[in-house]
Coordinates of C-alpha atoms and ligand atoms in Angstrom, one line a residue:
M9 CA -38.5 -52.9 -109.7
G10 CA -39.6 -49.7 -108.0
I11 CA -43.2 -49.0 -106.9
R12 CA -45.0 -45.7 -107.3
L13 CA -48.4 -44.8 -105.7
E14 CA -50.1 -41.7 -107.0
K15 CA -53.0 -40.1 -105.0
L16 CA -54.3 -43.6 -104.1
V17 CA -57.8 -43.5 -102.6
V18 CA -59.4 -46.7 -101.2
K19 CA -63.0 -46.7 -99.9
F20 CA -65.0 -49.2 -98.0
G21 CA -68.6 -47.9 -98.5
D22 CA -68.3 -44.2 -97.6
F23 CA -65.3 -44.7 -95.4
K24 CA -62.0 -43.6 -96.9
A25 CA -59.4 -46.1 -95.7
L26 CA -56.7 -44.5 -97.8
N27 CA -56.8 -40.8 -98.5
E28 CA -54.6 -39.7 -101.5
V29 CA -51.6 -41.8 -100.7
T30 CA -48.6 -40.8 -102.8
L31 CA -45.4 -42.7 -102.3
Q32 CA -42.3 -43.8 -104.2
I33 CA -40.4 -46.9 -103.3
P34 CA -37.1 -47.3 -104.9
K35 CA -36.0 -50.5 -106.5
G36 CA -34.1 -52.9 -104.2
K37 CA -35.1 -51.1 -101.0
L38 CA -36.9 -52.3 -97.9
V39 CA -39.6 -49.8 -96.9
S40 CA -41.7 -50.2 -93.8
L41 CA -45.3 -49.1 -93.4
L42 CA -45.6 -48.1 -89.8
G43 CA -48.6 -46.8 -87.9
P44 CA -51.2 -47.6 -85.3
S45 CA -54.0 -50.1 -85.8
G46 CA -56.5 -49.0 -88.4
S47 CA -54.1 -46.5 -90.0
G48 CA -54.3 -48.2 -93.4
K49 CA -51.1 -50.2 -93.6
S50 CA -52.7 -53.5 -94.7
T51 CA -55.1 -51.7 -97.0
T52 CA -52.1 -50.1 -98.7
L53 CA -50.4 -53.5 -99.1
F54 CA -53.6 -55.3 -100.3
T55 CA -54.2 -52.5 -102.8
I56 CA -50.6 -52.8 -104.2
S57 CA -51.1 -56.5 -104.4
G58 CA -54.3 -56.2 -106.4
I59 CA -56.6 -57.7 -103.7
H60 CA -58.3 -54.3 -103.1
K61 CA -59.1 -52.1 -106.1
P62 CA -58.5 -48.3 -105.6
H63 CA -61.4 -45.9 -106.0
S64 CA -59.0 -43.5 -107.6
G65 CA -55.3 -43.0 -108.1
K66 CA -52.6 -45.0 -109.8
I67 CA -50.2 -47.8 -109.0
Y68 CA -47.0 -48.2 -111.1
F69 CA -44.5 -51.1 -111.0
G70 CA -41.5 -49.5 -112.7
D71 CA -43.0 -47.7 -115.7
R72 CA -45.9 -50.1 -115.9
D73 CA -49.4 -48.9 -114.8
V74 CA -50.7 -51.9 -112.9
T75 CA -53.8 -50.1 -111.4
G76 CA -56.8 -52.5 -111.3
L77 CA -54.8 -55.7 -112.2
E78 CA -55.5 -59.0 -110.5
P79 CA -53.0 -60.4 -108.0
E80 CA -52.1 -63.3 -110.4
E81 CA -51.1 -60.7 -113.1
L82 CA -48.7 -59.0 -110.9
G83 CA -46.2 -61.7 -110.0
I84 CA -45.5 -60.4 -106.5
G85 CA -44.5 -62.4 -103.5
L86 CA -46.8 -62.1 -100.5
V87 CA -46.2 -63.1 -96.9
F88 CA -48.9 -62.6 -94.2
Q89 CA -49.1 -62.7 -90.5
N90 CA -50.5 -66.2 -90.3
Y91 CA -48.0 -67.8 -92.6
A92 CA -50.7 -70.2 -94.0
L93 CA -48.4 -73.0 -95.0
Y94 CA -50.3 -76.1 -96.2
P95 CA -50.2 -78.3 -93.1
H96 CA -50.5 -81.6 -95.1
M97 CA -47.6 -80.8 -97.4
T98 CA -43.9 -81.0 -96.6
V99 CA -41.8 -77.9 -96.7
R100 CA -40.6 -78.9 -100.2
E101 CA -44.1 -79.3 -101.5
N102 CA -45.1 -75.9 -99.9
I103 CA -42.3 -74.1 -101.7
L104 CA -43.0 -75.9 -104.9
F105 CA -46.7 -75.1 -104.8
P106 CA -46.7 -71.7 -106.5
L107 CA -44.3 -73.0 -109.2
K108 CA -46.6 -75.9 -110.0
N109 CA -49.4 -73.4 -110.4
L110 CA -47.3 -71.4 -112.8
K111 CA -46.6 -74.7 -114.6
W112 CA -42.8 -74.5 -114.2
D113 CA -40.8 -77.4 -115.6
K114 CA -40.5 -80.0 -112.8
A115 CA -36.7 -80.2 -112.7
E116 CA -36.4 -76.4 -112.8
A117 CA -38.9 -76.0 -110.0
E118 CA -37.0 -78.6 -107.8
K119 CA -33.8 -76.7 -108.5
R120 CA -35.4 -73.3 -107.6
A121 CA -37.0 -74.8 -104.4
L122 CA -33.6 -75.9 -103.2
E123 CA -32.1 -72.6 -104.1
V124 CA -34.6 -70.5 -102.0
A125 CA -34.5 -73.1 -99.2
K126 CA -30.8 -72.3 -99.0
I127 CA -31.4 -68.6 -99.1
V128 CA -33.7 -68.8 -96.0
K129 CA -31.5 -71.6 -94.5
I130 CA -34.2 -74.2 -94.3
E131 CA -32.6 -76.7 -96.7
S132 CA -32.2 -79.4 -94.0
Q133 CA -35.9 -79.3 -93.2
L134 CA -37.3 -79.9 -96.6
D135 CA -39.0 -83.2 -95.8
K136 CA -40.7 -82.1 -92.6
K137 CA -44.3 -81.0 -92.2
P138 CA -44.9 -77.4 -91.0
A139 CA -46.1 -78.6 -87.6
Q140 CA -42.6 -80.1 -87.0
L141 CA -40.9 -76.7 -87.4
S142 CA -40.5 -73.8 -85.0
G143 CA -42.5 -70.6 -85.6
G144 CA -39.4 -68.9 -87.0
Q145 CA -38.7 -71.8 -89.4
Q146 CA -42.3 -71.8 -90.6
Q147 CA -42.0 -68.1 -91.2
R148 CA -38.8 -68.6 -93.3
V149 CA -40.6 -71.3 -95.3
A150 CA -43.4 -68.8 -96.0
I151 CA -40.7 -66.3 -97.3
A152 CA -39.1 -69.0 -99.4
R153 CA -42.5 -69.9 -100.9
A154 CA -43.0 -66.2 -101.7
L155 CA -39.5 -65.8 -103.2
A156 CA -39.7 -69.1 -105.3
K157 CA -41.2 -67.5 -108.4
K158 CA -38.5 -64.8 -108.4
P159 CA -40.7 -61.8 -107.7
D160 CA -39.4 -58.3 -108.2
I161 CA -41.6 -57.2 -105.3
L162 CA -42.1 -58.8 -101.9
L163 CA -44.9 -57.6 -99.7
L164 CA -45.0 -58.6 -96.0
D165 CA -47.8 -57.9 -93.7
E166 CA -46.8 -58.2 -90.0
P167 CA -44.9 -61.4 -90.8
L168 CA -43.4 -61.7 -87.3
S169 CA -46.3 -61.0 -85.0
N170 CA -46.8 -64.7 -84.1
L171 CA -43.2 -65.1 -82.9
D172 CA -41.7 -64.5 -79.4
T173 CA -39.4 -61.6 -78.9
K174 CA -36.1 -63.3 -79.5
L175 CA -37.3 -65.1 -82.6
R176 CA -38.8 -61.9 -83.9
V177 CA -35.5 -60.1 -83.7
E178 CA -33.6 -63.0 -85.3
T179 CA -36.2 -63.4 -88.1
R180 CA -36.3 -59.7 -88.9
Q181 CA -32.6 -59.7 -89.4
E182 CA -33.0 -62.8 -91.6
I183 CA -35.6 -61.0 -93.7
R184 CA -33.3 -58.0 -94.1
R185 CA -30.4 -60.3 -95.1
I186 CA -32.6 -62.2 -97.6
Q187 CA -33.9 -58.9 -99.0
K188 CA -30.4 -57.5 -99.5
E189 CA -29.1 -60.8 -100.9
T190 CA -31.9 -61.1 -103.5
G191 CA -32.2 -57.4 -104.2
V192 CA -36.0 -57.6 -104.1
T193 CA -38.0 -54.5 -103.5
A194 CA -39.8 -55.1 -100.2
I195 CA -42.7 -53.4 -98.3
F196 CA -42.8 -54.5 -94.7
V197 CA -45.9 -53.7 -92.6
T198 CA -45.5 -53.4 -88.9
H199 CA -47.0 -51.5 -86.0
D200 CA -43.8 -52.0 -84.0
Q201 CA -41.6 -48.9 -84.4
E202 CA -38.5 -50.6 -83.1
E203 CA -38.9 -53.3 -85.8
A204 CA -39.3 -50.7 -88.5
M205 CA -36.3 -48.7 -87.2
S206 CA -34.1 -51.8 -87.2
I207 CA -34.6 -53.1 -90.7
S208 CA -35.8 -50.3 -93.0
D209 CA -34.1 -48.2 -95.6
E210 CA -37.1 -45.8 -95.3
I211 CA -40.1 -45.7 -92.9
V212 CA -43.5 -44.5 -94.0
L213 CA -45.5 -43.5 -91.0
M214 CA -49.2 -43.6 -91.5
K215 CA -52.2 -42.3 -89.5
D216 CA -55.9 -42.3 -90.5
G217 CA -55.2 -43.5 -94.1
A218 CA -52.7 -40.7 -94.8
I219 CA -48.9 -40.5 -94.8
Q220 CA -47.4 -38.4 -92.0
Q221 CA -43.7 -38.7 -92.9
V222 CA -41.4 -40.7 -95.1
S223 CA -37.8 -40.7 -93.8
S224 CA -34.8 -42.9 -93.0
P225 CA -35.0 -44.4 -89.5
S226 CA -32.4 -42.0 -88.1
D227 CA -34.0 -39.0 -89.7
I228 CA -37.5 -39.8 -88.5
Y229 CA -36.2 -40.1 -85.0
M230 CA -34.1 -36.9 -85.2
N231 CA -36.5 -34.8 -87.3
P232 CA -40.1 -35.6 -86.7
V233 CA -42.4 -33.4 -88.7
N234 CA -45.2 -33.3 -86.1
K235 CA -46.2 -34.3 -82.6
F236 CA -47.8 -37.6 -83.8
V237 CA -44.6 -38.7 -85.5
A238 CA -42.5 -37.6 -82.5
S239 CA -44.7 -39.6 -80.1
F240 CA -44.9 -42.7 -82.2
I241 CA -41.1 -43.0 -82.9
G242 CA -38.8 -43.8 -80.0
S243 CA -39.2 -45.7 -76.7
P244 CA -40.0 -44.5 -74.1
E245 CA -42.3 -42.1 -75.7
M246 CA -41.3 -38.5 -76.0
N247 CA -42.4 -36.3 -73.1
F248 CA -44.6 -33.3 -74.0
I249 CA -44.9 -30.1 -71.9
N250 CA -47.6 -27.5 -72.6
L251 CA -46.0 -24.1 -72.4
E252 CA -47.5 -20.6 -72.2
C253 CA -45.1 -18.2 -73.7
K254 CA -44.5 -14.5 -74.1
E255 CA -42.0 -12.8 -76.3
G256 CA -40.4 -16.2 -77.0
T257 CA -39.9 -17.0 -73.3
S258 CA -41.7 -19.4 -71.0
I259 CA -41.3 -19.9 -67.3
I260 CA -42.4 -22.9 -65.3
D261 CA -41.3 -23.4 -61.7
S262 CA -37.7 -22.0 -61.7
L263 CA -37.2 -23.1 -65.3
I264 CA -36.8 -20.4 -67.9
I265 CA -37.1 -21.6 -71.5
E266 CA -35.9 -19.1 -74.1
N267 CA -35.7 -18.9 -77.9
L268 CA -39.3 -20.0 -78.4
P269 CA -41.2 -18.6 -81.4
K270 CA -41.9 -15.0 -80.6
N271 CA -45.3 -15.0 -82.3
K272 CA -46.8 -17.8 -80.3
S273 CA -48.6 -17.7 -76.9
K274 CA -48.8 -21.5 -76.6
V275 CA -46.5 -24.2 -77.8
I276 CA -45.8 -27.8 -76.9
L277 CA -42.3 -28.7 -75.9
G278 CA -41.2 -32.3 -76.8
V279 CA -38.3 -33.8 -74.8
R280 CA -37.0 -37.3 -75.2
A281 CA -36.4 -39.2 -72.0
E282 CA -32.6 -39.1 -72.6
D283 CA -32.7 -35.3 -73.0
F284 CA -33.6 -34.3 -69.5
E285 CA -30.8 -33.5 -67.0
V286 CA -30.6 -32.8 -63.3
A287 CA -30.4 -29.1 -62.6
D288 CA -30.4 -26.5 -59.8
K289 CA -33.2 -24.6 -61.4
G290 CA -35.9 -26.4 -63.3
L291 CA -39.0 -28.5 -63.0
K292 CA -39.6 -29.6 -59.5
T293 CA -40.6 -33.3 -59.7
K294 CA -41.1 -36.3 -57.5
V295 CA -39.7 -39.7 -58.3
V296 CA -42.6 -42.1 -58.8
T297 CA -40.7 -45.2 -60.0
V298 CA -37.2 -46.3 -60.8
E299 CA -36.9 -49.1 -63.3
I300 CA -33.6 -50.8 -63.9
L301 CA -33.2 -51.4 -67.7
G302 CA -29.6 -52.7 -67.6
R303 CA -27.4 -50.0 -69.1
E304 CA -29.7 -47.3 -67.9
R305 CA -32.4 -46.5 -65.3
L306 CA -35.8 -45.2 -66.3
L307 CA -37.3 -42.7 -63.9
T308 CA -41.0 -41.9 -63.9
L309 CA -41.3 -38.4 -62.5
D310 CA -44.4 -36.5 -61.4
H311 CA -44.8 -32.8 -62.0
N312 CA -48.1 -31.4 -60.8
G313 CA -49.9 -34.6 -61.7
I314 CA -48.2 -35.0 -65.1
K315 CA -45.8 -37.9 -65.6
Y316 CA -42.5 -37.6 -67.3
K317 CA -40.0 -40.2 -68.3
M318 CA -36.3 -39.6 -67.8
L319 CA -33.4 -42.0 -68.7
V320 CA -30.4 -41.8 -66.4
D321 CA -27.1 -43.7 -66.1
K322 CA -27.2 -47.0 -64.2
E323 CA -24.9 -45.4 -61.6
F324 CA -27.4 -42.7 -60.8
F325 CA -29.0 -43.7 -57.5
I326 CA -32.2 -42.2 -56.3
D327 CA -35.1 -43.4 -54.2
E328 CA -38.7 -43.5 -55.1
G329 CA -40.5 -40.6 -53.4
A330 CA -37.4 -38.3 -53.6
E331 CA -37.5 -34.9 -55.1
L332 CA -35.6 -34.2 -58.3
I333 CA -35.2 -31.0 -60.2
I334 CA -34.8 -31.5 -63.9
K335 CA -34.5 -29.4 -67.1
P336 CA -34.4 -30.2 -70.8
K337 CA -30.9 -30.2 -72.3
T338 CA -30.2 -27.1 -74.3
G339 CA -30.9 -27.5 -78.0
K340 CA -32.4 -30.9 -77.7
S341 CA -36.1 -30.1 -77.4
Y342 CA -38.7 -30.0 -80.1
V343 CA -41.2 -27.2 -80.3
F344 CA -44.6 -28.0 -81.8
D345 CA -47.4 -25.6 -82.6
A346 CA -50.1 -26.0 -79.9
E347 CA -52.9 -26.1 -82.4
S348 CA -51.6 -27.7 -85.6
E349 CA -49.0 -29.8 -83.7
E350 CA -46.6 -29.3 -86.5
F351 CA -42.9 -29.1 -85.7
I352 CA -41.7 -25.5 -85.6
T353 CA -38.1 -25.4 -84.3
K354 CA -35.6 -27.0 -81.8
C355 CA -34.6 -25.2 -78.7
Ligands
LIG412 N1 -62.7 -55.0 -95.9 C1 -62.9 -53.9 -95.2 N2 -64.2 -53.4 -95.1 C2 -64.4 -52.3 -94.4 N3 -63.5 -51.6 -93.7 C3 -62.2 -52.0 -93.8 C4 -61.9 -53.2 -94.5 N4 -60.5 -53.4 -94.4 C5 -60.1 -52.4 -93.6 N5 -61.1 -51.6 -93.2 C6 -61.0 -50.4 -92.4 O1 -60.0 -49.5 -93.0 C7 -59.1 -49.0 -92.0 C8 -57.7 -49.4 -92.2 O2 -57.6 -50.8 -92.0 P1 -56.2 -51.5 -92.2 O3 -56.5 -53.0 -92.1 O4 -55.5 -51.0 -93.4 O5 -55.4 -51.0 -90.9 P2 -53.9 -51.4 -90.4 O6 -53.1 -50.2 -90.4 O7 -53.4 -52.6 -91.2 O8 -54.2 -51.9 -88.9 P3 -53.6 -53.1 -88.0 O9 -52.3 -52.6 -87.4 O10 -54.7 -53.3 -87.0 O11 -53.5 -54.3 -88.9 C9 -59.7 -49.5 -90.6 O12 -60.5 -48.5 -90.1 C10 -60.5 -50.7 -91.0 O13 -61.5 -50.9 -90.1
LIG413 MG1 -53.0 -54.6 -90.7

């Protein structure tokens, strides 16, 4: 079942936590809500799940207007950060719990519990208590419990944040597999851009209660609509260079940048760390640190007190303290308006 939000406004007192959020989530897709702390991700999820009531705007599940309904009336599966399994119950009892509440026939419920336990690959652990499971296993039980009642919609709020890095990566792949296998429409909240990039069909990037961009992972990386999106997506963060320009040309050190918007006197140039190259003429920088990342080396460079990040091949050897002249690769930089910070063009 698809989800549609129309001009959703959520207020806490006078504070607008969501400011006219309009969003369409297609049936069977996994969409991530991504953004910094306080941007309104959880508020969006809680409002969709009926826990918060919107001040104005509409929520549709398919064609059904569900605005203002209570969580129990919505039949959605919810998974939260602290997986909140009942510690005194076994895994089996945890998964059966929502079905008992819904007064499922006992044999049917047992059958369903085993079915979802198999989907999340926890069927050999059914008689254990949560404390006897690893964090990743507990998380999968929480997902099984949410899936048990066959929801059309699964909402997950930072479900992996209690797990260590390796388990996070494994569990997010599991979530994606389960989501595809069951065909459930899923909204996945995270503040981790890499996590969002790796599992989503679409990413919804939020800031201050408003949507900045909705795009596929590759598109949001390649075509950010503004400086905020460009800086939030990608690691290391995009470099930004403030340029003064005249007639579409800007000169810093011996670097001449052309094809800038002719009607602007100031722009911001965004350059990803992989899009700088060593040059004869360019920005004169000093190498501050060299970090070995494995396949690549990450240089931190100082240019008149401003730090830039540059990724180079692992065979590129340079000492800290050395001088390095660099320039952005042609056609790879992003030009943003200095005032509105909106994307203008590439150059
Ligand atoms: N119950 C509440 N009462 C008052 N203000 C709230 C309430 N819940 C959230 N807020 C405020 O609304 C804004 C959005 O909060 P929300 O929890 O949606 O952020 P978030 O994007 O999920 O952040 P995080 O990544 O930290 O979880 C914040 O400024 C927060 O302080
Ligand atoms: Mg949150």
